[in-house]
CSV table of C-alpha atoms and ligand atoms in Angstrom, one decimal:
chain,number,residue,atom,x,y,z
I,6,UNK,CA,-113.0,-14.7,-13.9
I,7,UNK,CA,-109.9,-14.6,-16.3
I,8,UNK,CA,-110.7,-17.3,-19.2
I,9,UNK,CA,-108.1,-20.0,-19.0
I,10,UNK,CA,-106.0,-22.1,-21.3
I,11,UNK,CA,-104.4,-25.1,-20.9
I,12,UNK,CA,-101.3,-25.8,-23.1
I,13,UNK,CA,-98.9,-27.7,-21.3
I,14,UNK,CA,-97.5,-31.2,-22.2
I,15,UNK,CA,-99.6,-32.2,-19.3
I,16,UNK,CA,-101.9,-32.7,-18.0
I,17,UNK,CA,-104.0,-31.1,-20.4
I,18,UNK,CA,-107.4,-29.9,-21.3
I,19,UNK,CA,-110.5,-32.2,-21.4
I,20,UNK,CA,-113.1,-32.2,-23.9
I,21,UNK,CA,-116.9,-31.4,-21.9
I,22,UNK,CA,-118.4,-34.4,-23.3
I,23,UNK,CA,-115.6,-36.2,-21.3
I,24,UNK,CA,-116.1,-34.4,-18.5
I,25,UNK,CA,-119.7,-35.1,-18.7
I,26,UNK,CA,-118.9,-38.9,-19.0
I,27,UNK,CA,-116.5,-38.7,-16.0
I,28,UNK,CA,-119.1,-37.4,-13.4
I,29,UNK,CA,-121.6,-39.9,-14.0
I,30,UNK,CA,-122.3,-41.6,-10.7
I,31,UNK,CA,-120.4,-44.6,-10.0
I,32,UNK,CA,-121.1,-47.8,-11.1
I,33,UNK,CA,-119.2,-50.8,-8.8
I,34,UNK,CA,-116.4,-52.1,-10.4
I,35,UNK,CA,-117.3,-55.9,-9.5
I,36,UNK,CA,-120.3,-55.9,-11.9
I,37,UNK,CA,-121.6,-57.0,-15.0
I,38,UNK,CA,-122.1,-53.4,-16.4
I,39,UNK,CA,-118.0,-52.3,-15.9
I,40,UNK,CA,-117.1,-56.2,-16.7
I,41,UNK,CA,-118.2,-54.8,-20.3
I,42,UNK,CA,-117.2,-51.3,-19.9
I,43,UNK,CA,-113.6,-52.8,-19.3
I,44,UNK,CA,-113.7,-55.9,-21.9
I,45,UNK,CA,-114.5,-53.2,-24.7
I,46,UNK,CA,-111.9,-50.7,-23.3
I,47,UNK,CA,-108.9,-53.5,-23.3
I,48,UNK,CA,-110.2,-54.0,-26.9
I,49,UNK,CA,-110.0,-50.4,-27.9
I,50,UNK,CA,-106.6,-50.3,-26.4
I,51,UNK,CA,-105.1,-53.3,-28.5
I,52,UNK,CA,-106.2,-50.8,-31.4
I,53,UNK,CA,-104.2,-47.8,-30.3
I,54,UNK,CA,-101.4,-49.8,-28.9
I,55,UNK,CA,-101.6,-51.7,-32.5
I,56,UNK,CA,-100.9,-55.0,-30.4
I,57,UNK,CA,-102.5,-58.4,-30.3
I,58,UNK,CA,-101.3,-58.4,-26.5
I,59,UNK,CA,-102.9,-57.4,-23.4
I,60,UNK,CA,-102.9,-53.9,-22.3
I,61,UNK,CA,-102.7,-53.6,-18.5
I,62,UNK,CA,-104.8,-50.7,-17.0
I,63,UNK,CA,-103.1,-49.5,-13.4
I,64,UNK,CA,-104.9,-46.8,-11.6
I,65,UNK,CA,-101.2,-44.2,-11.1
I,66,UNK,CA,-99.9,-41.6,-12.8
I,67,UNK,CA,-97.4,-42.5,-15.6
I,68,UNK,CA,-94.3,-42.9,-13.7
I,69,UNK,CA,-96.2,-46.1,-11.7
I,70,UNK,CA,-96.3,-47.5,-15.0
I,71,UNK,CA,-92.8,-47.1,-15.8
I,72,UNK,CA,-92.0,-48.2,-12.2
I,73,UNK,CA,-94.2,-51.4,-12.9
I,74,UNK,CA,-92.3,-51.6,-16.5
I,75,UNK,CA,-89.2,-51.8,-14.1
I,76,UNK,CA,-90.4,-54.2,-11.2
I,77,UNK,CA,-92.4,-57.0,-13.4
I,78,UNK,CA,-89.3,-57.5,-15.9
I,79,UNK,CA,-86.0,-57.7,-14.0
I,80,UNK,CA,-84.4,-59.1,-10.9
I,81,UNK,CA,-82.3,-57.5,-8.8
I,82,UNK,CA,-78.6,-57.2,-9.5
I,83,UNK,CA,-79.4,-57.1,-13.7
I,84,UNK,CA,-78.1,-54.9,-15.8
I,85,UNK,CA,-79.8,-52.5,-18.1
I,86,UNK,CA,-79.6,-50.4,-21.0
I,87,UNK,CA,-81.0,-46.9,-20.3
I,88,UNK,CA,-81.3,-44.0,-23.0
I,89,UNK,CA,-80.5,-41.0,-21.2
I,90,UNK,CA,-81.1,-37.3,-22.9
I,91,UNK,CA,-83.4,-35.8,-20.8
I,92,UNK,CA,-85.7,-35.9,-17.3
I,93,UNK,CA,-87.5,-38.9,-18.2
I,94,UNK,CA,-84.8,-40.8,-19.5
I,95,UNK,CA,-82.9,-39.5,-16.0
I,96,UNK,CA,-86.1,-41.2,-14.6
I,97,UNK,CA,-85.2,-44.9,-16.0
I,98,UNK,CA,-81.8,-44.3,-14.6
I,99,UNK,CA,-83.1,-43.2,-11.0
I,100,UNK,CA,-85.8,-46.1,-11.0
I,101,UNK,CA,-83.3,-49.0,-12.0
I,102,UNK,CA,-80.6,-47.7,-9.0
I,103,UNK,CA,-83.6,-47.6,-6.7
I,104,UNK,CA,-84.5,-50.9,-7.1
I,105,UNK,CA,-80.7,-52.6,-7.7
I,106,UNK,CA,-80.7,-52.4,-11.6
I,107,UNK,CA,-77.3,-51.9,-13.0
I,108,UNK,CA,-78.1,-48.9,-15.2
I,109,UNK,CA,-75.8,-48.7,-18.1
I,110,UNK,CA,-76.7,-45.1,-19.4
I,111,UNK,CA,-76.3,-44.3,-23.2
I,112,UNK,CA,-76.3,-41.1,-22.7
I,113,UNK,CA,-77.4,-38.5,-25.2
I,114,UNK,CA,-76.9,-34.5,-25.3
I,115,UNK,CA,-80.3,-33.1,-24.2
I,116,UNK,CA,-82.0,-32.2,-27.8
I,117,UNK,CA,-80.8,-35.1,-29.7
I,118,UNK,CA,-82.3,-38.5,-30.7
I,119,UNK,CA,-80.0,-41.3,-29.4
I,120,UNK,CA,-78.0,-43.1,-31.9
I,121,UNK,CA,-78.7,-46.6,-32.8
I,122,UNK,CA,-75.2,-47.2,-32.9
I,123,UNK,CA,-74.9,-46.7,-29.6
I,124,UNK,CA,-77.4,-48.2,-28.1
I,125,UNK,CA,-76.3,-51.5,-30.5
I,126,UNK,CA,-73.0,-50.6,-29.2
I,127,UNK,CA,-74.1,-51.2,-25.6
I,128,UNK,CA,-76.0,-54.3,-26.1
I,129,UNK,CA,-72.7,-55.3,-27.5
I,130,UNK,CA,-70.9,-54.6,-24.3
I,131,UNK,CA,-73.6,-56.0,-22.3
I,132,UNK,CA,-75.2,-58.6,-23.8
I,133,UNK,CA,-76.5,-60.0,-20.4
I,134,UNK,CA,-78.6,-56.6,-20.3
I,135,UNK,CA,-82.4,-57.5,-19.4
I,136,UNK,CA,-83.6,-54.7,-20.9
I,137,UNK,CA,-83.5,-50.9,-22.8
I,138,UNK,CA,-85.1,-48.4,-21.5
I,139,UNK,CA,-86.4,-45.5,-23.6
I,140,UNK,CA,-88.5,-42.3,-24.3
I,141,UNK,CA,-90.7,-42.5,-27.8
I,142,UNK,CA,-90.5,-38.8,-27.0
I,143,UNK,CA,-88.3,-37.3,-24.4
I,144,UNK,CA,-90.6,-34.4,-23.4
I,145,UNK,CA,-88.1,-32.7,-21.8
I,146,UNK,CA,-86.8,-32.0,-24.6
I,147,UNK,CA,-89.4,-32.3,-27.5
I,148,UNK,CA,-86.9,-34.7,-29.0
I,149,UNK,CA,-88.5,-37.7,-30.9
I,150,UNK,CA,-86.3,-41.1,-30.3
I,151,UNK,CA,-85.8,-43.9,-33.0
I,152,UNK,CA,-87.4,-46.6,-31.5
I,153,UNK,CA,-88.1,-48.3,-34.5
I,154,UNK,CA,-84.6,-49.2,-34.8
I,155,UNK,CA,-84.2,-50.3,-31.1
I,156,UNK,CA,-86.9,-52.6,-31.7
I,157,UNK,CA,-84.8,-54.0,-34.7
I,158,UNK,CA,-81.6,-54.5,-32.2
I,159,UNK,CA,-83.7,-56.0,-29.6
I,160,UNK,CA,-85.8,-58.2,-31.8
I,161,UNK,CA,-83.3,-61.1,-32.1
I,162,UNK,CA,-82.2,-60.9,-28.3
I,163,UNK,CA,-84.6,-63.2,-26.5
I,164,UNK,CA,-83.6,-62.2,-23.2
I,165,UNK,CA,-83.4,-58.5,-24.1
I,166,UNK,CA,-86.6,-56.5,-24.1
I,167,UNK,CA,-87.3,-53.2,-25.4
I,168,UNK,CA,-89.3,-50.9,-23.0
I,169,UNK,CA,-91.1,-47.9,-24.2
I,170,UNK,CA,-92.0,-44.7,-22.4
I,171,UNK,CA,-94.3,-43.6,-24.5
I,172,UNK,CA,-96.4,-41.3,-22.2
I,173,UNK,CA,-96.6,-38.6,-24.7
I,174,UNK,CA,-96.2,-40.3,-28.1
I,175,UNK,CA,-99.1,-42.7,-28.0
I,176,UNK,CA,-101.9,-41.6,-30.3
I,177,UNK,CA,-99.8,-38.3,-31.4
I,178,UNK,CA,-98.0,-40.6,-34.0
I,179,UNK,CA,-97.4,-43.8,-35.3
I,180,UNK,CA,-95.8,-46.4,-33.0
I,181,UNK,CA,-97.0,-49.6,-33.9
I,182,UNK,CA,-96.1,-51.9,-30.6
I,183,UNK,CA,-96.7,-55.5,-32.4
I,184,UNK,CA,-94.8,-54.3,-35.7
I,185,UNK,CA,-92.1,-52.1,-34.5
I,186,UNK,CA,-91.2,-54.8,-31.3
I,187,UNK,CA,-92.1,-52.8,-28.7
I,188,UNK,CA,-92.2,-55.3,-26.2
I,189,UNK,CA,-93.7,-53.0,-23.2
I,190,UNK,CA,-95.3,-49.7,-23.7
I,191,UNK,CA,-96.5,-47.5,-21.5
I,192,UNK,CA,-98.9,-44.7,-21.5
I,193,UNK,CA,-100.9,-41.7,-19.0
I,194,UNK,CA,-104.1,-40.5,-20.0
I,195,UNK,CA,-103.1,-37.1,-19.5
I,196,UNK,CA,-101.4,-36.4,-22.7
I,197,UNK,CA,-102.3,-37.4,-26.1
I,198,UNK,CA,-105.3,-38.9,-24.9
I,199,UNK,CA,-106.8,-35.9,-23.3
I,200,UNK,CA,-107.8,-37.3,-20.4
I,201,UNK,CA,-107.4,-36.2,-16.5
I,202,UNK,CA,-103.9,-37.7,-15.0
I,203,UNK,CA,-104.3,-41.0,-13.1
I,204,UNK,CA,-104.0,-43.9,-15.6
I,205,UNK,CA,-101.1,-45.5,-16.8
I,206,UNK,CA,-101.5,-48.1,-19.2
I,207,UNK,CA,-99.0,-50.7,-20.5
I,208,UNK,CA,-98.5,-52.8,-23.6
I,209,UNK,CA,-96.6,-56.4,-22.7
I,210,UNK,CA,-95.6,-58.8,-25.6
I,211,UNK,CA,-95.3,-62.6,-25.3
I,212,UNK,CA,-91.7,-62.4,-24.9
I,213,UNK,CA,-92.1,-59.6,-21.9
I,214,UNK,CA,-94.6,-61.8,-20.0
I,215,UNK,CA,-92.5,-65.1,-20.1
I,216,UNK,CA,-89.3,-62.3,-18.0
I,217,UNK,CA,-92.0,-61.2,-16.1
I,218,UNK,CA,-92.6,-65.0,-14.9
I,219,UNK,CA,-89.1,-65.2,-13.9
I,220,UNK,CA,-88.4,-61.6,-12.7
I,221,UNK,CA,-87.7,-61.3,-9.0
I,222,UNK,CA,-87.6,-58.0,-8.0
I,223,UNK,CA,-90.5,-57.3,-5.1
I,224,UNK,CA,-93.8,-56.1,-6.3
I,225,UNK,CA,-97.3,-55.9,-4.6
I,226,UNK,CA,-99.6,-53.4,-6.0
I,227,UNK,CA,-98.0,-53.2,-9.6
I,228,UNK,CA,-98.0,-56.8,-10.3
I,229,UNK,CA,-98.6,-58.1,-14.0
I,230,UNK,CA,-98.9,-61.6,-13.2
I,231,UNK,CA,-101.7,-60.9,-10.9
I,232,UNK,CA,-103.2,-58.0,-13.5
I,233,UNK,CA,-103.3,-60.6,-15.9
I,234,UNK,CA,-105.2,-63.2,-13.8
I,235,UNK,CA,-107.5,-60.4,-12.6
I,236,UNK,CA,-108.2,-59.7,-16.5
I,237,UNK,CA,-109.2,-63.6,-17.2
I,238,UNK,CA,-112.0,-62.6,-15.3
I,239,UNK,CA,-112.9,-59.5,-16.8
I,240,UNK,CA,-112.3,-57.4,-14.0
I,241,UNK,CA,-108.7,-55.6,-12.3
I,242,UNK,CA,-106.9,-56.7,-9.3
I,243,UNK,CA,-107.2,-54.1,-7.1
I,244,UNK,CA,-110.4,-51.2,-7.5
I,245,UNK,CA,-109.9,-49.7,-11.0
I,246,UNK,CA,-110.2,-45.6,-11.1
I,247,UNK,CA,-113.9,-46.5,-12.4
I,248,UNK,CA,-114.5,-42.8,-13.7
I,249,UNK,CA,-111.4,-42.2,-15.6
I,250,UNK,CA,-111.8,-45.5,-17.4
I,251,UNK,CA,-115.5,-44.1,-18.4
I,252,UNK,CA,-113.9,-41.0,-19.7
I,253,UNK,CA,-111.2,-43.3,-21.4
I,254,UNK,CA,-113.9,-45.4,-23.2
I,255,UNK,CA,-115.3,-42.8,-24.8
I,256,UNK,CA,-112.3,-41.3,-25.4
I,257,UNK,CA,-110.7,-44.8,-27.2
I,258,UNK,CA,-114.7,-45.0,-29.0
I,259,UNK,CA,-114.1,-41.6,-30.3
I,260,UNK,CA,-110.6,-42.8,-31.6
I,261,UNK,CA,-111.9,-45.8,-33.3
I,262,UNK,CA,-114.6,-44.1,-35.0
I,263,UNK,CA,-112.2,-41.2,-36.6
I,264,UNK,CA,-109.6,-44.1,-36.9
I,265,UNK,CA,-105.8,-43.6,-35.6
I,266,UNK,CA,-104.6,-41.8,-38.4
I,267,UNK,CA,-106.7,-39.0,-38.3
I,268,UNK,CA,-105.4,-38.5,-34.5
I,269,UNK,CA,-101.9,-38.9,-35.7
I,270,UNK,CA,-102.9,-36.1,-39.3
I,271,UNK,CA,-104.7,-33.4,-36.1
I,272,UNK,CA,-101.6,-33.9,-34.1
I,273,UNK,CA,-99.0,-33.2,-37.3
I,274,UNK,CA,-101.0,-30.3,-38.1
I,275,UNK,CA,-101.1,-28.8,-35.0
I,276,UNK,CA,-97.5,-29.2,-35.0
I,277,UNK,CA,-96.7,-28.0,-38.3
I,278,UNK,CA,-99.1,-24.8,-38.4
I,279,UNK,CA,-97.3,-23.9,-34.8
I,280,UNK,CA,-94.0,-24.3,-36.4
I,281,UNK,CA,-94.8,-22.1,-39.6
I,282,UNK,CA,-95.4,-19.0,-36.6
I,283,UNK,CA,-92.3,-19.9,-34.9
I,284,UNK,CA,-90.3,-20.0,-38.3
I,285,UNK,CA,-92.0,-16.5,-39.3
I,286,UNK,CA,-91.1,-15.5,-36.1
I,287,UNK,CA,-87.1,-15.5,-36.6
I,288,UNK,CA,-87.3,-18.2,-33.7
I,289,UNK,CA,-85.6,-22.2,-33.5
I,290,UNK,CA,-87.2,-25.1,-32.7
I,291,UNK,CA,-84.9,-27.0,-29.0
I,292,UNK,CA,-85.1,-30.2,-30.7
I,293,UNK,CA,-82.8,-32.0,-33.6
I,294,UNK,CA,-85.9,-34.5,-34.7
I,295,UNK,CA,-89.1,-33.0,-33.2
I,296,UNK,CA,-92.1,-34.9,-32.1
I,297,UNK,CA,-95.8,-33.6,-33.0
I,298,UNK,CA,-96.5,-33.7,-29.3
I,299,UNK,CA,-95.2,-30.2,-28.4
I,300,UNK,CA,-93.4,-27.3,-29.9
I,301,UNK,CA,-90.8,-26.6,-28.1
I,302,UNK,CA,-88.9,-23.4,-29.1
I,303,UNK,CA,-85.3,-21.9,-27.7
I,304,UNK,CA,-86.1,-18.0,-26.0
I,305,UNK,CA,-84.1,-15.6,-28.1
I,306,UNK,CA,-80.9,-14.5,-27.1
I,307,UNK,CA,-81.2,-12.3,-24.2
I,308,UNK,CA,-84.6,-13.3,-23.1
I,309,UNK,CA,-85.3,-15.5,-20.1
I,310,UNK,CA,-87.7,-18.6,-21.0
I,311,UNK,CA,-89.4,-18.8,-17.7
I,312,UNK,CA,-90.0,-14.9,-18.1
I,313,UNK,CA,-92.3,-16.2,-21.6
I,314,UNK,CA,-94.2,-18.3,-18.9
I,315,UNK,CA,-95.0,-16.3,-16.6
I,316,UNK,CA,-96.2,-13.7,-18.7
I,317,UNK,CA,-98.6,-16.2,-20.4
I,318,UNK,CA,-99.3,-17.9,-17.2
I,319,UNK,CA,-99.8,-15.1,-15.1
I,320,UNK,CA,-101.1,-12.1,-17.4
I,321,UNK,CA,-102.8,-13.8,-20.0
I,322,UNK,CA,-104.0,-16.6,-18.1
I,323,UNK,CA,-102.4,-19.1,-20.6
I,324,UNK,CA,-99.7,-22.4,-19.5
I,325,UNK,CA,-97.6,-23.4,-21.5
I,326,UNK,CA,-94.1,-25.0,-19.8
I,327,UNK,CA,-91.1,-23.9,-19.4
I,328,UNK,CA,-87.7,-26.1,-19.5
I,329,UNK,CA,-86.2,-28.0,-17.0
I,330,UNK,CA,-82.7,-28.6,-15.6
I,331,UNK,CA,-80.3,-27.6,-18.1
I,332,UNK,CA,-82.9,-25.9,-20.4
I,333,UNK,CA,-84.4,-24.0,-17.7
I,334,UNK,CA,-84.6,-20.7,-19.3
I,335,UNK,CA,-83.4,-21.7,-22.2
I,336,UNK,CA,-87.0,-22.8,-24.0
I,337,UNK,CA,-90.3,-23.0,-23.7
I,338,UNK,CA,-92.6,-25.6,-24.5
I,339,UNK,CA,-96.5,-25.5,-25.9
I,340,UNK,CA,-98.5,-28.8,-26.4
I,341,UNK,CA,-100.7,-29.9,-28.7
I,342,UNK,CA,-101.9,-32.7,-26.7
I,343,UNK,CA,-105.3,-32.3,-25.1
I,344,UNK,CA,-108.8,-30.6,-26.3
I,345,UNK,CA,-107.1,-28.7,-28.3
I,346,UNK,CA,-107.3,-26.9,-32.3
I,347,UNK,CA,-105.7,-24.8,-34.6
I,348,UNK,CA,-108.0,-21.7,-32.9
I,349,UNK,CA,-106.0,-22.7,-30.1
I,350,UNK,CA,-102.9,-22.3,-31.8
I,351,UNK,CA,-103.3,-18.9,-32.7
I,352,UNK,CA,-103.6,-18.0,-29.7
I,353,UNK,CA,-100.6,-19.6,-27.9
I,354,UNK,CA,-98.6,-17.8,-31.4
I,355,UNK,CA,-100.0,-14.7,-30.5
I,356,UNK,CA,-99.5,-14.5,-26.8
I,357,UNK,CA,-96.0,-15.4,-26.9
I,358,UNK,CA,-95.8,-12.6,-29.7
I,359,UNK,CA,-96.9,-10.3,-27.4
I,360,UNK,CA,-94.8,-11.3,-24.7
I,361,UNK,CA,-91.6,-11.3,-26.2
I,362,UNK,CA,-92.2,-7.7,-27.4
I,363,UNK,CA,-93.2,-7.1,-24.1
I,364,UNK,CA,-89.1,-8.5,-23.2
I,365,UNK,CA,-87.7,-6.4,-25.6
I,366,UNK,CA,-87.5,-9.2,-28.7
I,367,UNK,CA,-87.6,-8.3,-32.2
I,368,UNK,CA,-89.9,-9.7,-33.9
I,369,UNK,CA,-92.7,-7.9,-35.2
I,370,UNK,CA,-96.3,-8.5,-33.6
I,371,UNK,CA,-98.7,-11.0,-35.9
I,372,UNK,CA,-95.9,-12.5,-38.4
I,373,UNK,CA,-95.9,-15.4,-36.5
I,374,UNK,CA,-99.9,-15.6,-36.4
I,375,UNK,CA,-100.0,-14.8,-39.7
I,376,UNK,CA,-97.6,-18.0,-41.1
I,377,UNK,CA,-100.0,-20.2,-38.8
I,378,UNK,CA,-102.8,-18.3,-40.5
I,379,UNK,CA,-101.9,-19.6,-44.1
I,380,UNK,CA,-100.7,-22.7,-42.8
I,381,UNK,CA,-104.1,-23.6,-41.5
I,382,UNK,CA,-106.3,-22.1,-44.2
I,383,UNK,CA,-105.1,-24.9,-46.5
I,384,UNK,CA,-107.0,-28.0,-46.3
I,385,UNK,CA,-106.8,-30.7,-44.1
I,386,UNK,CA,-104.7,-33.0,-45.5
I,387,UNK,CA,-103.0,-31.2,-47.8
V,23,PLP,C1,-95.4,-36.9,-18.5
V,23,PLP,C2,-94.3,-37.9,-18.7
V,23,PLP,C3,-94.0,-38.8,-17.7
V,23,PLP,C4,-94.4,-38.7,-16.3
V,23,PLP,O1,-95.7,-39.0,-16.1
V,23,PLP,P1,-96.4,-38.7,-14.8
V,23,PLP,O2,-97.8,-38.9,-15.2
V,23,PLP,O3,-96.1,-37.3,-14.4
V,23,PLP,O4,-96.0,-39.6,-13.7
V,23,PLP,C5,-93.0,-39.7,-18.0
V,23,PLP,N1,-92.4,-39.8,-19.2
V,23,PLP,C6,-92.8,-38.9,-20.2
V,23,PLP,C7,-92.1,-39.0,-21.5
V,23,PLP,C8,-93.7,-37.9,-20.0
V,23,PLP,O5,-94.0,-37.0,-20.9
């Protein structure tokens, strides 16, 4: 059997001893033994959100959190800010109009940051907006957006709130929610936390529960107010995914115990010892202000991205991702997220070496793998 790799911006791989955790037999979910399982997790999550608030835990894949992040805030017929510059931000847009939001898009050519001076623009124009809606990191792109200075536009609006996709920025680097004024965040477990898809988690701040008291739009299984009740008593509304939230206790107790900035230090050098190949390499980095989540690199002229992919996928039994949409072709896209190292790294460097010669590209085999090489020979930390 041909020895797999796992390098897309998810889902990614899982650590063993996570694995290991995860097919334990099940425990019931209306007992004293998850009651503390869950009251330590919903701890741990207050560290990596940085919040004082509660973190909700909904058993869904990422996009039911956003959806939630939509339905528990806003009534219909609002309007809303959305910060559009790639898929996901397309995704605010599409979820708004499905539920009768007025989306007013800000929108942003695909591998750029947004502007604050637009989005402060908009709120200008719309100061009844409920809401902006935005990617941390638009993975579609690899592009990394200000939020920090949203959250400084938004602060002073108390019937504004800022709304954070943050699926595959959480843990990779700092986004304080509670400092920065991130009123809802929102997170997957399967990206930066390395987990298996299926749980989306979401920061709310004091100011985001008292909208979602008066928020009107229909809800039923992604219902805050009835989360929160459910979490007076230590225990979810509806049956949690009980072995996904084992795996994501150890994972969060494996956090705490290193600490959150040396999760943020082993995503940044992933990042930058990539980078260093792909410079030595002759090759550009898609994005204007890239995140440490992914690399995400434009195919030299003349070569097909997708044609990158499915060499690696197919040949050498390695995925990385392609673009979408308009970047189809146009780049292709390895992630740092998951149980992954520097080892790791070398290997993605050296397979797409390998496949771009194999397409007729110029570079010359190992530079790239050797610029990664000296990158991660120096110390940590350094
Ligand atoms: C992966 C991702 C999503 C979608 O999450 P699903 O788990 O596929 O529903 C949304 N937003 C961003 C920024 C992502 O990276």
């Amino acid at each position: 059997m041909q020895k797999r790799y796992l390098m897309a911006p998810g889902p990614v791989a899982v650590a063993p001893d996570i694995l290991a955790k995860m097919a334990e037999p099940i425990i019931h979910h209306r007992s004293p033994q998850f009651s503390a399982v869950l009251t330590r997790v919903r701890e741990d999550l207050k560290y990596l959100f940085q919040t004082g608030n509660d973190v909700l835990i909904l058993a869904s894949s990422g996009t039911g959190g956003m959806e939630a992040s939509v339905v528990n805030f806003l009534s219909p017929g609002d309007r809303a800010i959305v910060v559009r510059g790639g898929k996901f931000g397309e995704r605010w847009t599409e979820l708004c109009e499905t539920y009768g939001i007025e989306a007013v898009n800000c929108d942003v050519p695909w591998g750029n940051p947004v502007a604050p001076e637009d989005v402060a623009r908009a709120l200008e124009a719309n100061p009844t907006a409920k809401a902006v809606f935005v990617q941390a990191h638009e993975t579609s792109t690899g592009v990394k957006h200000p939020v920090r200075e949203l959250g400084e536009l938004v602060r002073g609006r108390p019937e504004t709130l800022l709304i954070v996709d943050a699926i595959s920025a959480l843990g990779v680097y700092e986004l304080p929610a509670d400092a920065w004024g991130l009123d809802v965040v929102v997170t997957g477990s399967q990206k930066a936390l390395s987990l298996p898809p299926g749980l989306a988690l979401v920061s709310v701040s004091q100011k985001a529960w008292v909208m979602a008291e008066k928020a009107k739009l229909p809800r039923y299984y992604f219902n805050f107010l009835k989360e929160r009740k459910a979490m007076e008593k230590q225990t979810t509304a509806f049956t949690p995914a009980v072995s996904l939230i084992m795996g994501l206790a150890e994972v969060l107790r494996q956090i705490r115990e290193k600490g959150l900035p040396a999760l943020h230090a082993h995503y940044r050098r992933l990042a930058e010892g990539t980078r260093a190949g792909v410079a030595a390499m002759g090759l550009e980095l898609y994005p204007k202000v890239p995140s440490e989540a992914i690399t995400v690199i434009q195919a030299p002229a003349g070569i097909n991205g997708q044609d990158v992919v499915k060499i690696l996928r197919d040949e050498y039994g390695i995925t990385i991702a392609g673009g979408q949409a308009q970047a189809k072709g146009k780049i292709f896209r390895i992630s740092h997220m998951g149980h992954l190292n520097e080892w790791d790294m070398l290997v993605a460097l050296a397979a797409v070496e390998r496949a771009l010669s194999r397409l007729g590209g110029k570079t010359e085999q190992g530079r790239g793998v050797a610029a990664a090489q000296a990158y991660f020979a120096r110390p940590a930390g350094n």
